[in-house]
Each structure stands twice: as structure tokens, then as C-alpha cells.
Short mmCIF file of C-alpha atoms in Angstrom, two decimals:
data_model
loop_
_atom_site.label_atom_id
_atom_site.label_comp_id
_atom_site.label_asym_id
_atom_site.label_seq_id
_atom_site.Cartn_x
_atom_site.Cartn_y
_atom_site.Cartn_z
CA UNK A 232 -0.31 0.07 -0.03
CA UNK A 233 0.85 3.62 -0.08
CA UNK A 234 1.85 3.80 3.48
CA UNK A 235 4.29 1.08 3.82
CA UNK A 236 5.65 1.54 0.15
CA UNK A 237 6.43 4.92 1.19
CA UNK A 238 8.49 3.91 4.09
CA UNK A 239 10.32 1.05 2.18
CA UNK A 240 10.94 3.71 -0.65
CA UNK A 241 12.03 6.31 1.79
CA UNK A 242 14.52 3.88 3.59
CA UNK A 243 15.92 2.54 0.65
CA UNK A 244 16.49 6.16 -0.87
CA UNK A 245 18.30 7.26 2.42
CA UNK A 246 20.59 4.28 2.68
CA UNK A 247 21.64 4.37 -0.96
CA UNK A 248 22.22 8.24 -0.71
CA UNK A 249 24.26 7.39 2.23
CA UNK A 250 26.32 4.82 0.78
CA UNK A 251 27.07 6.68 -2.23
CA UNK A 252 28.47 9.80 -0.13
CA UNK A 253 30.55 7.38 2.06
CA UNK A 254 32.06 5.41 -0.98
CA UNK A 255 33.01 8.52 -2.60
CA UNK A 256 34.31 10.33 0.41
CA UNK A 257 36.28 7.39 1.53
CA UNK A 258 37.71 6.90 -2.25
CA UNK A 259 38.96 10.54 -2.27
CA UNK A 260 40.71 10.57 1.11
CA UNK A 261 42.56 7.72 0.16
CA UNK A 262 43.20 8.87 -3.50
CA UNK A 263 41.06 5.95 -4.94
CA UNK A 264 39.10 5.92 -8.03
CA UNK A 265 37.06 8.89 -7.29
CA UNK A 266 39.52 11.28 -6.33
CA UNK A 267 39.57 12.67 -9.81
CA UNK A 268 35.79 13.33 -9.71
CA UNK A 269 35.79 16.64 -9.44
CA UNK A 270 38.56 17.44 -11.26
CA UNK A 271 36.74 16.83 -14.36
CA UNK A 272 33.46 18.25 -13.56
CA UNK A 273 34.74 21.51 -11.37
CA UNK A 274 33.57 24.21 -13.69
CA UNK A 275 29.92 22.44 -13.56
CA UNK A 276 27.44 24.98 -12.45
CA UNK A 277 25.86 22.30 -10.10
CA UNK A 278 29.26 21.58 -8.59
CA UNK A 279 30.08 25.11 -7.93
CA UNK A 280 26.48 25.94 -6.67
CA UNK A 281 26.63 22.67 -3.91
CA UNK A 282 30.35 23.76 -3.49
CA UNK A 283 29.67 27.29 -2.40
CA UNK A 284 26.12 26.92 -0.63
CA UNK A 285 26.89 23.27 0.98
CA UNK A 286 23.92 21.31 2.67
CA UNK A 287 21.81 24.34 2.12
CA UNK A 288 22.19 24.43 -1.40
CA UNK A 289 22.09 20.56 -1.78
CA UNK A 290 18.50 20.70 0.26
CA UNK A 291 17.32 23.49 -2.63
CA UNK A 292 18.51 21.32 -5.66
CA UNK A 293 17.08 18.09 -4.37
CA UNK A 294 13.65 19.40 -3.89
CA UNK A 295 13.50 20.22 -7.66
CA UNK A 296 11.75 17.52 -9.44
CA UNK A 297 14.06 15.27 -11.56
CA UNK A 298 17.10 16.47 -9.78
CA UNK A 299 19.94 14.09 -10.07
CA UNK A 300 19.85 12.82 -6.76
CA UNK A 301 22.50 10.11 -7.26
CA UNK A 302 24.74 12.38 -8.79
CA UNK A 303 24.46 14.81 -5.86
CA UNK A 304 25.15 12.00 -3.41
CA UNK A 305 28.41 11.49 -5.28
CA UNK A 306 29.36 15.04 -5.37
CA UNK A 307 28.52 15.74 -1.72
CA UNK A 308 30.70 12.83 -0.64
CA UNK A 309 33.82 14.36 -3.18
CA UNK A 310 32.96 17.89 -1.68
CA UNK A 311 33.50 16.67 1.85
CA UNK A 312 29.93 18.11 3.00
CA UNK A 313 29.65 17.75 6.64
CA UNK A 314 28.41 14.12 7.16
CA UNK A 315 25.50 14.87 9.54
CA UNK A 316 23.91 17.60 7.44
CA UNK A 317 23.98 15.43 4.21
CA UNK A 318 22.21 12.79 6.54
CA UNK A 319 19.36 15.23 7.55
CA UNK A 320 19.17 16.69 4.14
CA UNK A 321 18.71 12.93 2.51
CA UNK A 322 16.02 12.33 5.31
CA UNK A 323 14.07 15.24 4.64
CA UNK A 324 14.26 15.60 0.57
CA UNK A 325 13.61 11.82 0.09
CA UNK A 326 10.11 11.99 1.82
CA UNK A 327 8.27 13.66 -1.72
CA UNK A 328 9.85 11.13 -3.93
CA UNK A 329 9.31 7.95 -1.54
CA UNK A 330 5.43 9.15 -1.53
CA UNK A 331 5.30 9.58 -5.14
CA UNK A 332 6.65 6.41 -6.26
CA UNK A 333 4.84 4.52 -3.59
CA UNK A 334 1.67 6.21 -5.41
CA UNK A 335 2.60 5.32 -8.80
CA UNK A 336 3.17 1.73 -7.54
CA UNK A 337 -0.07 1.60 -5.59
CA UNK A 338 -1.99 2.88 -8.71
CA UNK A 339 0.12 0.76 -11.00
CA UNK A 340 -1.25 -2.36 -9.72
CA UNK A 341 -4.41 -1.72 -11.41
CA UNK A 342 -2.47 -2.19 -14.63
CA UNK A 343 -0.34 -5.01 -13.97
CA UNK A 344 -0.81 -7.98 -12.00
CA UNK A 345 1.80 -9.25 -9.35
CA UNK A 346 2.45 -12.31 -11.24
CA UNK A 347 3.49 -10.48 -14.39
CA UNK A 348 5.52 -7.71 -12.55
CA UNK A 349 7.23 -10.65 -10.80
CA UNK A 350 8.18 -12.30 -14.07
CA UNK A 351 9.20 -9.04 -15.69
CA UNK A 352 11.67 -8.33 -12.64
CA UNK A 353 12.96 -11.72 -12.84
CA UNK A 354 13.88 -11.34 -16.60
CA UNK A 355 15.79 -8.28 -15.88
CA UNK A 356 17.52 -9.87 -12.82
CA UNK A 357 18.50 -13.00 -15.23
CA UNK A 358 19.60 -10.46 -18.09
CA UNK A 359 21.75 -8.55 -15.40
CA UNK A 360 23.02 -11.50 -13.86
CA UNK A 361 24.02 -13.09 -17.30
CA UNK A 362 25.64 -9.55 -18.14
CA UNK A 363 27.79 -9.62 -14.88
CA UNK A 364 28.70 -13.38 -15.58
CA UNK A 365 29.96 -12.54 -19.24
CA UNK A 366 31.98 -9.26 -17.92
CA UNK A 367 33.63 -11.42 -15.17
CA UNK A 368 34.47 -14.30 -17.61
CA UNK A 369 35.72 -11.65 -20.22
CA UNK A 370 37.95 -9.85 -17.77
CA UNK A 371 39.56 -13.05 -16.38
CA UNK A 372 40.36 -14.65 -19.59
CA UNK A 373 41.99 -11.27 -20.88
CA UNK A 374 44.28 -11.55 -17.48
CA UNK A 375 45.48 -14.93 -18.12
CA UNK A 376 48.28 -15.45 -20.86
CA UNK A 377 46.89 -16.94 -23.92
CA UNK A 378 48.12 -20.45 -24.72
CA UNK A 379 50.60 -20.43 -27.90
CA UNK A 380 52.27 -23.73 -27.56
CA UNK A 381 55.55 -22.01 -26.96
CA UNK A 382 57.45 -22.19 -23.66
CA UNK A 383 57.98 -18.65 -22.01
CA UNK A 384 61.55 -17.13 -22.79
CA UNK A 385 63.68 -16.67 -20.00
#
């Protein structure tokens, strides 16, 4: 229903935002993969706005419909916005989206049965799993030496 769906959506959104924030923040702190994230996009209006206004700016942007919330979570971690403020912004700005998505899911049940939805989700899951398996094996095969029938030179 709408109420429990909203709670589940909201919880997932807040946890997802916090995980993205923490992963990028830790990566930037340790010079990892995301340490160059800001260098590539430092002249972007979005980056400049959030950097200048901090969590207050983040709050305002997240209330805009279709705001890139995932990107904003990553950006916030890279900018080292205060953790507590980011968490509070995530908590409050996820509420309207959670209610909207739960509402759409609730009225969507009039158009598609639970069984059909399960079949569709299962198909997406299997395709995703297949892609991951193919990527894993193609990466592991490319890192192994190819058999040429010759002995390695010393």
C-alpha cells in the first residue's frame, strides 16, 4: 500500500544516498578511483552551487523535480560536505519522492498483476546476472596468458 510502500522507498533512498556519499568520500580521502571526480567537473554549475552553499544548496536542489539525486550524493561525498548535514538533507528530501513512487506503484497495480510484475523483474534480474557473468569471464580470460604452444622465454 501507499504508507508501507512510502516507508520502504524512503528507507532505501536514504540508505542508498548515504552509501554513495561514504564510498566516494572514502575514495577521495585515500586517493582512490573517485579522487579525480571533481577535477573533471569542477566548472559545472551544479558543482559550484553545492560547493558554495553546502548542505543548504543541496537541500534546495534536491527538492527540484528530476534532480540528479544519485549524482548529488556522489558529489557531496567528493566535496566533503558535513556528514550529519548530508544525512539530514537526505532524510527530508527523500520524503516527497518516496510518497510519489509508492503512489505510482499503488495505482500501477491496477494495470499489471503481481505475477506479471514478478516475471518482468525476474527477466531483468536474469539479464543483469548474465551480463555480470559475461563481464567477469571476459575480464578473467583477458588477464590470463594465452596458450600459444610455446615455452615462455627466460
